[in-house]
PDB file of C-alpha atoms in Angstrom:
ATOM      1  CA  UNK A   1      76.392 -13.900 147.157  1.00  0.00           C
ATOM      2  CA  UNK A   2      74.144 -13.325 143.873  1.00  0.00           C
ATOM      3  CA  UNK A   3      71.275 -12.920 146.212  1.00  0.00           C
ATOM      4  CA  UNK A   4      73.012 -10.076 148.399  1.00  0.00           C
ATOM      5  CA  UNK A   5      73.894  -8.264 144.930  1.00  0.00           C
ATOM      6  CA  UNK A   6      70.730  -8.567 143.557  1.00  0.00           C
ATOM      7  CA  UNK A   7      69.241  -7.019 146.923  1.00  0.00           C
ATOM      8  CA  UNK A   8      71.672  -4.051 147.213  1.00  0.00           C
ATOM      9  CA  UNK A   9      72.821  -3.595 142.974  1.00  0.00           C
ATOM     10  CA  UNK A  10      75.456  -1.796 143.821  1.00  0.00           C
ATOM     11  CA  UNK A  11      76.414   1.338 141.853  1.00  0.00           C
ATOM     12  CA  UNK A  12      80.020   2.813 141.902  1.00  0.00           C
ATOM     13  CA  UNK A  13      79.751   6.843 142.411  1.00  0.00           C
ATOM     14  CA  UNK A  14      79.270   9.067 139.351  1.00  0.00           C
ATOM     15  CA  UNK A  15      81.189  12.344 139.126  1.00  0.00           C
ATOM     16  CA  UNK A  16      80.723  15.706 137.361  1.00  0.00           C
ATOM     17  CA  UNK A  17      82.535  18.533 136.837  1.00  0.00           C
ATOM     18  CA  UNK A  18      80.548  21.404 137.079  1.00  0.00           C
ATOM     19  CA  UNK A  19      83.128  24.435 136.632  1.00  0.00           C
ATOM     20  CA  UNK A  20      86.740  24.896 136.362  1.00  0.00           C
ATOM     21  CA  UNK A  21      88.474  28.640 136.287  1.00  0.00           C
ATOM     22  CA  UNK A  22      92.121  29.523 136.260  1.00  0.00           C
ATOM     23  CA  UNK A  23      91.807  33.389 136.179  1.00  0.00           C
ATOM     24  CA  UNK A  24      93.825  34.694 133.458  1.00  0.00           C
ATOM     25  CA  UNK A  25      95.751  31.362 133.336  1.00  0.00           C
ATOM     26  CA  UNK A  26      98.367  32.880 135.356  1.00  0.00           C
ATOM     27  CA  UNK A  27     100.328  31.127 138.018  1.00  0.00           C
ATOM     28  CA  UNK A  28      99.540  33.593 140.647  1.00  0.00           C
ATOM     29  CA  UNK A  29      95.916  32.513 140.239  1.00  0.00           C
ATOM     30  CA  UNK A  30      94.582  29.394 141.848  1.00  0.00           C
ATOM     31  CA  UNK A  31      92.694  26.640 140.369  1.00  0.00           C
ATOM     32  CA  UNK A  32      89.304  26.732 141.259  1.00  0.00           C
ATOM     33  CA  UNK A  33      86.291  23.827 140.144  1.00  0.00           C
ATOM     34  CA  UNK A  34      82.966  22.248 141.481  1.00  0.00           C
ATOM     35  CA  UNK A  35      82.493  18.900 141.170  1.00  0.00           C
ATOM     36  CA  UNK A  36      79.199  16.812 142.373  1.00  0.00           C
ATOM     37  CA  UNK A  37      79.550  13.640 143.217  1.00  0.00           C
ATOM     38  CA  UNK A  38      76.047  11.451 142.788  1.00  0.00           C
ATOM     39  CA  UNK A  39      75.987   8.084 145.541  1.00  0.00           C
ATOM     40  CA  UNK A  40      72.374   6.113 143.167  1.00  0.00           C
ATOM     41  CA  UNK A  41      72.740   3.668 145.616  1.00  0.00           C
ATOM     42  CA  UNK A  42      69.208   2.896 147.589  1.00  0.00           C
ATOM     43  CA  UNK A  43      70.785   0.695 150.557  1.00  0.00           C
ATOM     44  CA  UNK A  44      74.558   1.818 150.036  1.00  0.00           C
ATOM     45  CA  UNK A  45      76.652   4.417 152.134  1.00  0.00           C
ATOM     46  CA  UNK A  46      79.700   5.514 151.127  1.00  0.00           C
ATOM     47  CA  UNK A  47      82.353   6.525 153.666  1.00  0.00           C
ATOM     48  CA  UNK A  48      84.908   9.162 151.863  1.00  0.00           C
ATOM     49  CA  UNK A  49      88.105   9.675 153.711  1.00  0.00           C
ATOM     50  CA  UNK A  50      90.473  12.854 153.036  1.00  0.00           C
ATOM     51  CA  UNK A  51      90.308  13.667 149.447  1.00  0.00           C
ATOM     52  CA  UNK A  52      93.254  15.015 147.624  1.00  0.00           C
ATOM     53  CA  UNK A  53      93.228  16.533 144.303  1.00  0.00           C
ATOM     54  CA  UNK A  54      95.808  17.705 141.335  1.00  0.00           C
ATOM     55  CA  UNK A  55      95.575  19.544 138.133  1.00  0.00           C
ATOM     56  CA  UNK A  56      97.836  18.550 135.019  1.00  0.00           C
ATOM     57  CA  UNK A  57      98.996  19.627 132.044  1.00  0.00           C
ATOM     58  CA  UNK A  58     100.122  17.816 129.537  1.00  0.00           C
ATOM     59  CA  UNK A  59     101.003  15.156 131.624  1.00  0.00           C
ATOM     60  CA  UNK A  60     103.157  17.358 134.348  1.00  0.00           C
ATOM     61  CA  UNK A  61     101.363  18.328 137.353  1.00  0.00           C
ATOM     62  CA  UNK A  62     100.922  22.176 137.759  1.00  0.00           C
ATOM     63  CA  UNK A  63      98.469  22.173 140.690  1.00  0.00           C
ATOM     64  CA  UNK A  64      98.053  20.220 144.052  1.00  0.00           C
ATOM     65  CA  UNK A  65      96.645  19.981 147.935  1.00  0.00           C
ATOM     66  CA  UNK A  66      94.231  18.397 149.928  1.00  0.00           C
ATOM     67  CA  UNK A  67      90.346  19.410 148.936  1.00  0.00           C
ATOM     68  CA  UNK A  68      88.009  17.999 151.526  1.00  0.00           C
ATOM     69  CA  UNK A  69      88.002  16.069 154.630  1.00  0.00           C
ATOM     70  CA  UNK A  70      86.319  13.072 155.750  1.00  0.00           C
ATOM     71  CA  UNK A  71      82.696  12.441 155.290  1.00  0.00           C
ATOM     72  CA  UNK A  72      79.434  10.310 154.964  1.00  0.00           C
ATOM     73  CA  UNK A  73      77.731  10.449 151.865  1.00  0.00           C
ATOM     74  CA  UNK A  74      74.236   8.656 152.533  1.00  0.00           C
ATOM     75  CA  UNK A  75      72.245   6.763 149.858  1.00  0.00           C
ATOM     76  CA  UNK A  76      70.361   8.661 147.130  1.00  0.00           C
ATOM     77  CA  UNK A  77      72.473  11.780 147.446  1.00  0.00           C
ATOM     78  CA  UNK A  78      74.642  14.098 145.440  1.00  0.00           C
ATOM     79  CA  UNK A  79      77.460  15.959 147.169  1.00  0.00           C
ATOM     80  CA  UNK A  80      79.221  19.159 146.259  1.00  0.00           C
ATOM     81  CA  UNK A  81      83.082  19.332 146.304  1.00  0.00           C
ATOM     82  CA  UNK A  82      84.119  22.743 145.788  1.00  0.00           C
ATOM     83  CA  UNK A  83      88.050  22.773 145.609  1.00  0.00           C
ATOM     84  CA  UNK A  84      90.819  25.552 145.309  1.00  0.00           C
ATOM     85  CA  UNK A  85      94.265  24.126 144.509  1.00  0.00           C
ATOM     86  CA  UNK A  86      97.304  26.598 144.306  1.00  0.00           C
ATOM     87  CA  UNK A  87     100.535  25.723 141.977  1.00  0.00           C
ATOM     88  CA  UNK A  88     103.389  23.356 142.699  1.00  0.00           C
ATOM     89  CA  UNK A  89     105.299  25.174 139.852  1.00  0.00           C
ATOM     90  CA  UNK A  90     107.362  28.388 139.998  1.00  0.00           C
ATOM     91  CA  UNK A  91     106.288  31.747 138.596  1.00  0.00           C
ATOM     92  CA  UNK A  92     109.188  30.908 136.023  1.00  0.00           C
ATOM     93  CA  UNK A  93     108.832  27.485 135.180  1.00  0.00           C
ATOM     94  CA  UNK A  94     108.715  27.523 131.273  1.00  0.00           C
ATOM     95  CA  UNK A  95     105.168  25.354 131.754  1.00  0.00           C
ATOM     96  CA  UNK A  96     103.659  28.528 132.463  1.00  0.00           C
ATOM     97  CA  UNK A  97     104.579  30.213 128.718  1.00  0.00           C
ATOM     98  CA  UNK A  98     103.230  27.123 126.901  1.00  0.00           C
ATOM     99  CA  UNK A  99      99.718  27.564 129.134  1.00  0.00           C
ATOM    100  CA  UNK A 100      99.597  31.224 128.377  1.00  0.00           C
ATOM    101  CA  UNK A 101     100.486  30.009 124.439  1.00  0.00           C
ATOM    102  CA  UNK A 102      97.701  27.365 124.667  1.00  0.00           C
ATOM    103  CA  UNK A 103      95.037  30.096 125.865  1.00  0.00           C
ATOM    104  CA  UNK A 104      95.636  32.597 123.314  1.00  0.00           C
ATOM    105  CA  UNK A 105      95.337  29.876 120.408  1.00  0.00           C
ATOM    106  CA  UNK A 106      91.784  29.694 122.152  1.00  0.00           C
ATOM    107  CA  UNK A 107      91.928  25.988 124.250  1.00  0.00           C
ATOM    108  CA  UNK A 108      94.005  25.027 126.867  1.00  0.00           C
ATOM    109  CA  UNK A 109      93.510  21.280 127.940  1.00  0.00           C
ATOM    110  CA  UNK A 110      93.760  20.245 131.331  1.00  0.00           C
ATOM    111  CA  UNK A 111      92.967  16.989 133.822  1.00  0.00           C
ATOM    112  CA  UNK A 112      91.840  17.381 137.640  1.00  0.00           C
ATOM    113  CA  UNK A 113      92.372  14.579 139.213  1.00  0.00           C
ATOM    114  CA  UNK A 114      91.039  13.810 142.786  1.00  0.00           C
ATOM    115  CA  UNK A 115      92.329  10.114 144.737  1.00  0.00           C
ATOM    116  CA  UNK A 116      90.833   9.632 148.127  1.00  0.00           C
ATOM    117  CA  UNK A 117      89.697   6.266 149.681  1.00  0.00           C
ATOM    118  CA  UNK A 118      86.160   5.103 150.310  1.00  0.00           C
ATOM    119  CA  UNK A 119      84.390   2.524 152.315  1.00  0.00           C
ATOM    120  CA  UNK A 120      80.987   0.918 151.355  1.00  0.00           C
ATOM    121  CA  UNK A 121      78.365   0.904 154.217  1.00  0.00           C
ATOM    122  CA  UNK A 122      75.057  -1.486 154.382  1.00  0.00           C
ATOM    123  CA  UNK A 123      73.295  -1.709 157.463  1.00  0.00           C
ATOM    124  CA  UNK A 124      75.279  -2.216 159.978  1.00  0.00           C
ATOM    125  CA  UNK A 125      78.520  -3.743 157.724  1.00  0.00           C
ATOM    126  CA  UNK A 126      81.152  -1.932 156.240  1.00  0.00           C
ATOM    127  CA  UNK A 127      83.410  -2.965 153.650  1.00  0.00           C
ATOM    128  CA  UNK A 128      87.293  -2.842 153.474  1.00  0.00           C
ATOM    129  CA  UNK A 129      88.754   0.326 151.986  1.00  0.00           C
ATOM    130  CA  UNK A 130      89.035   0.710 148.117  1.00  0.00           C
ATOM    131  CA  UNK A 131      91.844   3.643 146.222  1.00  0.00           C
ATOM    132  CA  UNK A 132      89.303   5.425 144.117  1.00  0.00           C
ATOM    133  CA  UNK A 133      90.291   7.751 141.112  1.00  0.00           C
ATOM    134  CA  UNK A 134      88.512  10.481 139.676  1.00  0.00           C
ATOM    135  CA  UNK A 135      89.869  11.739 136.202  1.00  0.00           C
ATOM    136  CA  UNK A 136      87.913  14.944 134.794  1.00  0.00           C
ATOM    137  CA  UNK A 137      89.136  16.047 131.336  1.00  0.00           C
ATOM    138  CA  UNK A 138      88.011  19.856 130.711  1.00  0.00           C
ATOM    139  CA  UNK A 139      89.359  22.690 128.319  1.00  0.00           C
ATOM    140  CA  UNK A 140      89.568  26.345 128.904  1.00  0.00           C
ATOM    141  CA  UNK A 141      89.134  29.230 127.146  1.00  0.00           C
ATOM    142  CA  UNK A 142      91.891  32.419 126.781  1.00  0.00           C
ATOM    143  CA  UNK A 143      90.431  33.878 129.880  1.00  0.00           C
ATOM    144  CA  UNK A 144      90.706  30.836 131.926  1.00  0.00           C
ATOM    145  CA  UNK A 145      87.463  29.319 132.302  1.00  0.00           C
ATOM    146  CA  UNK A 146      85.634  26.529 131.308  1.00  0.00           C
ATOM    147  CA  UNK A 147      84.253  25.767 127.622  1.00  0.00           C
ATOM    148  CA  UNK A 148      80.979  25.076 127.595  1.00  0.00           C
ATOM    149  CA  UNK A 149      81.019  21.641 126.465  1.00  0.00           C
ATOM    150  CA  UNK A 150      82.381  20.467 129.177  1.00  0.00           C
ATOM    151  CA  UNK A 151      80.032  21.521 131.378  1.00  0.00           C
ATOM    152  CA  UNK A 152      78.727  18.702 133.619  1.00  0.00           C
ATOM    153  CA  UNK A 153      80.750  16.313 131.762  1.00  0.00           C
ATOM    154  CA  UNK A 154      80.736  12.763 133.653  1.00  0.00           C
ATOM    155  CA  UNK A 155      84.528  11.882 134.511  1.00  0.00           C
ATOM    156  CA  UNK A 156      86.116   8.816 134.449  1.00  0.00           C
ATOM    157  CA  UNK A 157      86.251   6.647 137.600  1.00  0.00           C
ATOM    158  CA  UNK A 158      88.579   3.777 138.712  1.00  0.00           C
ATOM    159  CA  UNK A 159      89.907   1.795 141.406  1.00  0.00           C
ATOM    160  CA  UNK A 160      93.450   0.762 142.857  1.00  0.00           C
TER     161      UNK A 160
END
């Protein structure tokens, strides 16, 4: 087993979010972001099945949907996502005032989060299906988009 890892050295994906907008961080506006995903893996495939993704705020979600579909991301490659999720919250929902609050005190602090499930491919093997999460802290600005510090910021990756 040491062997086969020290032949492949397996890297787990890296993710960066690239831009993040909610016009005029109104409700009627949807979320919109780029995120590449980079596979540094020589011998290693990776297998991405639907990918679904969700903004929050303050820990309640404000933003949902489904953002790509399944896909083959070869070895040595870096992927574009480019999502647009709409809101799961009412025009009215009081989550909305403390947003619009947020942005004219100059930050508003939010977390995309994208969960799909991904199988490893070598050769002519494939491994057994793993829950991957993506977690991508980013701020915005009073007119909704992005700071620039957290411009290609790596996000945080886990499994389930």
């Amino acid at each position: 087993m040491f062997i086969l890892w020290l032949s492949l050295r397996p890297h787990r994906p890296r993710f960066y979010l690239s831009s993040f907008t909610l016009p005029g961080l109104t409700p009627a506006a949807p979320f919109a972001f780029n995120v590449s995903d980079r596979n540094s893996n020589r011998k290693i495939g990776i297998y991405f099945e639907s990918m679904d993704g969700s903004v929050y705020y303050m820990d309640q979600r404000v933003s949902g949907g489904p953002i790509k579909v399944p896909f083959y991301q070869p070895p040595k490659n870096t992927t574009l996502f480019q999502g647009t999720l709409g809101p799961v919250l009412g025009q009215g929902d009081p989550t909305w005032g403390r947003i619009k609050a947020d942005g004219k005190d100059g930050r508003v602090e939010f977390r995309l989060e994208l969960n799909t499930t991904i199988r490893f491919k070598v050769e002519l093997w494939d491994t057994h299906s793993h829950e991957m999460y993506v977690n991508c802290d980013v701020e915005l600005g009073p007119d909704g988009t992005m700071l620039p510090e957290y411009k290609d910021k790596r996000c945080s990756i886990y499994f389930g």
